[in-house]
XYZ file of C-alpha atoms in Angstrom:
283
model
C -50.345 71.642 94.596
C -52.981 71.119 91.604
C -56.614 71.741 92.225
C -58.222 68.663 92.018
C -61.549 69.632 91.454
C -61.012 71.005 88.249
C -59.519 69.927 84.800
C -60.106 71.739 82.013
C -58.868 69.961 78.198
C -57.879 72.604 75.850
C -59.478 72.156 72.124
C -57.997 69.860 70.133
C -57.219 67.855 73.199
C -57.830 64.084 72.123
C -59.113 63.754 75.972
C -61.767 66.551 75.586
C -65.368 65.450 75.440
C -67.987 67.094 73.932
C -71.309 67.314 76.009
C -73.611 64.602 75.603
C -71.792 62.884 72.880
C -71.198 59.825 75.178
C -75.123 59.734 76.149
C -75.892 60.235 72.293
C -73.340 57.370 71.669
C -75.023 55.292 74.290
C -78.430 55.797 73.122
C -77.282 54.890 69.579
C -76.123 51.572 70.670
C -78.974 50.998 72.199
C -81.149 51.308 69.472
C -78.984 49.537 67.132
C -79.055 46.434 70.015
C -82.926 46.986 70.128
C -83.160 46.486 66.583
C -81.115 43.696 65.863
C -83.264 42.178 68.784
C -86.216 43.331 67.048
C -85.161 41.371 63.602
C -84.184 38.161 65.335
C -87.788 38.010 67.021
C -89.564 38.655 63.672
C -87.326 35.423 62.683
C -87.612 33.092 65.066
C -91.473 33.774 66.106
C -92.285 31.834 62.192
C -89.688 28.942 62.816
C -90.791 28.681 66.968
C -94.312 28.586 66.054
C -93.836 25.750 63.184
C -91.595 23.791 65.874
C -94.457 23.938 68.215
C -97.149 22.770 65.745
C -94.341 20.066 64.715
C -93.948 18.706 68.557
C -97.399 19.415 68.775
C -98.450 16.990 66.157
C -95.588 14.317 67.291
C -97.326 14.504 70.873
C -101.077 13.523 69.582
C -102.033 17.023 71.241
C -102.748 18.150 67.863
C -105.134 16.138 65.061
C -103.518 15.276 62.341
C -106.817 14.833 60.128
C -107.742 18.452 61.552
C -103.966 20.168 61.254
C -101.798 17.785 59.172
C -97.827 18.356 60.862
C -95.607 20.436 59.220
C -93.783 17.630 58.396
C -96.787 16.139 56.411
C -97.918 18.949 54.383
C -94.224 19.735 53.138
C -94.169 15.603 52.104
C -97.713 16.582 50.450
C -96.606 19.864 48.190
C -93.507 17.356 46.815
C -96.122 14.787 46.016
C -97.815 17.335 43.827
C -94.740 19.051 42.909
C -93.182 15.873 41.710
C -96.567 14.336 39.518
C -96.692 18.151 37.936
C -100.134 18.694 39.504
C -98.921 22.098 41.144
C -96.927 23.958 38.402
C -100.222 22.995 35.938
C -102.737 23.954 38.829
C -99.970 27.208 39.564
C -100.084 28.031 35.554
C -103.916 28.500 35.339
C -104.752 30.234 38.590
C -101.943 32.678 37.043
C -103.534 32.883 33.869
C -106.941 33.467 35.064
C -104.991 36.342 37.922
C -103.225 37.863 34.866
C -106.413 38.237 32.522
C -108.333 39.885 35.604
C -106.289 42.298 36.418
C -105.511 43.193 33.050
C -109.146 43.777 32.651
C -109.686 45.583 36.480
C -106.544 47.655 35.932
C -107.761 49.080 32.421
C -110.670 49.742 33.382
C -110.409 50.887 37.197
C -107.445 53.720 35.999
C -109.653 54.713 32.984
C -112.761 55.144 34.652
C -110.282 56.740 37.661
C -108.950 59.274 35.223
C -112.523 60.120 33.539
C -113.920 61.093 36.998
C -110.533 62.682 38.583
C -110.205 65.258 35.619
C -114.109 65.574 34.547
C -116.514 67.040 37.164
C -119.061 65.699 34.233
C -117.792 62.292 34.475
C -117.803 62.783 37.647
C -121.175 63.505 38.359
C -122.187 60.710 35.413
C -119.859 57.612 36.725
C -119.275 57.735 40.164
C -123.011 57.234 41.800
C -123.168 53.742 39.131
C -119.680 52.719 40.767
C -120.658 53.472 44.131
C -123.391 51.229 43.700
C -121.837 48.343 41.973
C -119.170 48.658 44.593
C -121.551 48.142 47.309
C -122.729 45.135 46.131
C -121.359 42.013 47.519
C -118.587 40.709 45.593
C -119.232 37.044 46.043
C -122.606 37.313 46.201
C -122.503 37.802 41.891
C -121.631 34.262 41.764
C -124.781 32.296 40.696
C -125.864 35.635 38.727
C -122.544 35.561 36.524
C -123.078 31.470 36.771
C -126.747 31.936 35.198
C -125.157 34.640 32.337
C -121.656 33.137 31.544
C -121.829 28.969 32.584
C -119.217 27.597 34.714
C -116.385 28.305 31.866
C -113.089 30.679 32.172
C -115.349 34.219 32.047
C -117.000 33.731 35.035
C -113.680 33.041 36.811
C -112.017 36.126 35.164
C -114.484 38.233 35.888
C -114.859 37.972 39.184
C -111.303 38.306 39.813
C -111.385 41.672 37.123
C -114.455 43.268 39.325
C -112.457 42.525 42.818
C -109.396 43.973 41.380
C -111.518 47.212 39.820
C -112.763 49.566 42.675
C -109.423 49.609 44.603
C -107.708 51.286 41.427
C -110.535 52.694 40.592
C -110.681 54.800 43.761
C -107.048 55.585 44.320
C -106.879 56.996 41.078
C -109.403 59.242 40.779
C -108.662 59.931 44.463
C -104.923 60.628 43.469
C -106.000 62.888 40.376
C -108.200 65.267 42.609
C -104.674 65.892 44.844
C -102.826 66.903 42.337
C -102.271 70.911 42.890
C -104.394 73.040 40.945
C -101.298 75.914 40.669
C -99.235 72.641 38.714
C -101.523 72.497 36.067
C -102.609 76.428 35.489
C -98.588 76.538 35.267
C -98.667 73.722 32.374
C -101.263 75.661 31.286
C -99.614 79.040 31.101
C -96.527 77.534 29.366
C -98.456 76.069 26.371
C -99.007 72.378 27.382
C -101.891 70.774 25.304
C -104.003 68.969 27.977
C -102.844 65.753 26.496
C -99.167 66.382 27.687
C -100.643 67.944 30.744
C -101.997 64.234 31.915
C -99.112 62.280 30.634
C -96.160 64.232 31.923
C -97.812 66.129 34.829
C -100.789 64.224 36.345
C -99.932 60.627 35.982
C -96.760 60.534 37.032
C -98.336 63.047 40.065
C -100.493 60.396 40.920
C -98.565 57.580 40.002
C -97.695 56.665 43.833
C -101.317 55.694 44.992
C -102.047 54.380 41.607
C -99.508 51.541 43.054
C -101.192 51.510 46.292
C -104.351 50.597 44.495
C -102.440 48.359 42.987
C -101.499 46.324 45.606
C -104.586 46.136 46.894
C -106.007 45.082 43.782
C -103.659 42.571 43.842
C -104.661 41.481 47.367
C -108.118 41.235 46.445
C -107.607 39.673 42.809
C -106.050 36.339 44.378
C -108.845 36.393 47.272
C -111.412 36.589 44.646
C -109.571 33.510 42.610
C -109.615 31.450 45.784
C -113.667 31.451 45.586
C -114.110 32.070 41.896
C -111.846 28.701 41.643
C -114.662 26.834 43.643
C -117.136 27.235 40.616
C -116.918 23.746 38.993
C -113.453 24.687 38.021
C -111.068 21.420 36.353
C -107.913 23.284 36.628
C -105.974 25.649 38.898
C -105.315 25.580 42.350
C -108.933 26.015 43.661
C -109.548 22.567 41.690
C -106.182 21.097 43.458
C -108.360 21.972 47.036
C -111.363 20.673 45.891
C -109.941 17.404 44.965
C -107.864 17.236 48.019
C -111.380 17.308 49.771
C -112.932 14.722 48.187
C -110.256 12.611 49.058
C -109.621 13.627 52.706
C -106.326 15.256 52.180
C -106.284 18.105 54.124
C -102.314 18.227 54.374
C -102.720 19.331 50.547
C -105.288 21.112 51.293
C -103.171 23.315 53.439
C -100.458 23.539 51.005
C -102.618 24.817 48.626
C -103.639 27.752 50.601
C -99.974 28.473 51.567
C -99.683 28.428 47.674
C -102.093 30.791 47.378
C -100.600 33.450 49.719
C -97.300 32.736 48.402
C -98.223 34.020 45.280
C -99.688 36.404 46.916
C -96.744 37.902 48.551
C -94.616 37.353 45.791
C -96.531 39.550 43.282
C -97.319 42.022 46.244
C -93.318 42.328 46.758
C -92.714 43.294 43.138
C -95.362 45.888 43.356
C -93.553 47.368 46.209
C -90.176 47.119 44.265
C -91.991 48.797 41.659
C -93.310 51.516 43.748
C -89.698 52.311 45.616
C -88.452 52.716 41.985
C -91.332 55.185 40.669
C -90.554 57.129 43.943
C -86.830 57.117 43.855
C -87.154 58.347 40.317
C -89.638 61.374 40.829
C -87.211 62.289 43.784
C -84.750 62.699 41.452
C-alpha cells in the first residue's frame, strides 16, 4: 500500500514545483492587475471629472458666466480656431517663448559654467545672481515698462530672466559634481582644458542641465502668461484680455488650457530629449 503522506517528483518531473514559484507567480499577477488598474484610473479620473462639470453645467448647479461647460469652451477654441485668431495669437506667444529662452539658456549655462569651473567667478558672479534672483520676478514689470515701453523687449525679457536662474543653478550645480579624479585623469593623459569641458564635463553634467531645462521651460511660459498682460496686441495673453472685455470667459478658459498645452508639449520633448542624452551616455 503507498504512503499517502508523501510524494516526492523526481527532477525533470513536469509535475515538480519549485518552492515559491507559484506565490512569486501570484504576486506577479497581482501587480500586473494593480497596474493596469492603476492606468485605467489615471484615465478615467480626466474624462469623469469633465462629465461631472458637463452634467454639472446642464443642471444650473454650476454658472455658466463663472465656469463656461465643457461643451461651451470646446465651441469657443473652434470659433477662434476657425477666424485664425488662435494659430496668429499661438505664433507670437511662441516667438516671444523662443527668443527668451534663447536668451535665458545662453546666458544661464554660460554664467553656470563660469562659476562651476572658476572658484574666481565664483566668488565674482554668484553673490550678484543671488541677489537678482531674489528679487521678485513680476515685480520688474513697471521698472522694465519705465526702461523698454510696452514693445516686444519687455515681453522677452521677462520671459529670458524667468527662464535664467533655473539653468543657471543646475549647471553650475551639475559642474561642481563632476568627480575631481575624472578630470586629473584628462589631465594626466594630455587633454587641453578646452577638450576637458567639451568631452568630459558637459556631457557629465548634461543630465541636470535638462532638468534646468525643463524648469526653465515651466517658468518661461508662466512668465509669458503675465508679461502678455503688458498692453500686448498680439499673442495669447492679448486673446484673454480681449475675451475679458467682452465677457467671454469660455475663451478665456481655452486660452489658459492653450497655455498649458504648450506647456506640456514642449516639456514632453525635453523629456524625450533627456531619455536620449541618458540612453546614449549609458552606452
Amino acid at each position: 500500500m503507498a504512503d499517502p503522506t508523501l510524494s516526492i517528483s523526481a527532477p525533470g518531473d513536469p509535475r515538480a514545483v519549485e518552492p515559491g514559484s507559484t506565490d512569486a507567480s501570484s504576486a506577479s499577477a497581482k501587480s500586473g492587475r494593480s497596474s493596469r488598474l492603476h492606468t485605467i484610473l489615471r484615465a478615467l479620473s480626466p474624462i469623469a471629472v469633465l462629465v461631472l462639470w458637463q452634467v454639472g453645467s446642464a443642471l444650473g448647479i454650476i454658472p455658466q458666466d463663472k465656469l463656461p461647460a465643457p461643451s461651451l469652451i470646446a465651441e469657443a477654441g473652434w470659433e477662434v480656431l476657425a477666424n485664425g485668431q488662435l494659430v496668429d495669437a499661438i505664433a507670437a506667444s511662441a516667438q516671444r517663448v523662443a527668443i527668451g529662452l534663447t536668451i535665458g539658456v545662453a546666458v544661464g549655462i554660460g554664467l553656470g559654467l563660469l562659476v562651476g569651473l572658476s572658484r574666481i567667478a565664483d566668488s565674482a558672479i554668484d553673490p550678484n545672481m543671488q541677489a537678482i534672483r531674489a528679487l521678485p520676478l513680476f515685480g520688474l514689470i513697471p521698472l522694465f515698462i519705465l526702461w523698454f515701453g510696452i514693445g516686444e523687449t519687455p515681453k522677452v525679457l521677462l520671459v529670458s530672466l524667468g527662464a535664467l536662474f533655473p539653468l543657471y543653478l543646475n549647471t553650475s550645480a551639475a559642474i561642481r559634481q563632476i568627480d575631481g579624479r575624472l578630470v586629473e585623469t584628462a589631465r594626466v593623459l594630455g587633454f587641453s582644458r578646452l577638450t576637458t569641458i567639451r568631452d568630459l564635463i558637459i556631457p557629465g553634467a548634461m543630465p541636470q542641465i535638462l532638468v534646468g531645462l525643463r524648469q526653465a521651460l515651466a517658468i518661461a511660459w508662466l512668465s509669458l502668461i503675465v508679461a502678455e498682460q503688458i498692453a500686448a496686441t498680439s499673442g495669447l495673453g492679448y486673446l484673454i484680455n480681449n475675451a475679458r472685455d467682452f465677457l467671454r470667459t469660455d475663451i478665456i478658459f481655452f486660452g489658459l488650457i492653450v497655455y498649458a498645452a504648450l506647456g506640456l508639449i514642449t516639456d514632453a520633448i525635453v523629456r524625450a530629449l533627456e531619455r536620449y542624452t541618458t540612453r546614449y551616455q549609458n552606452r
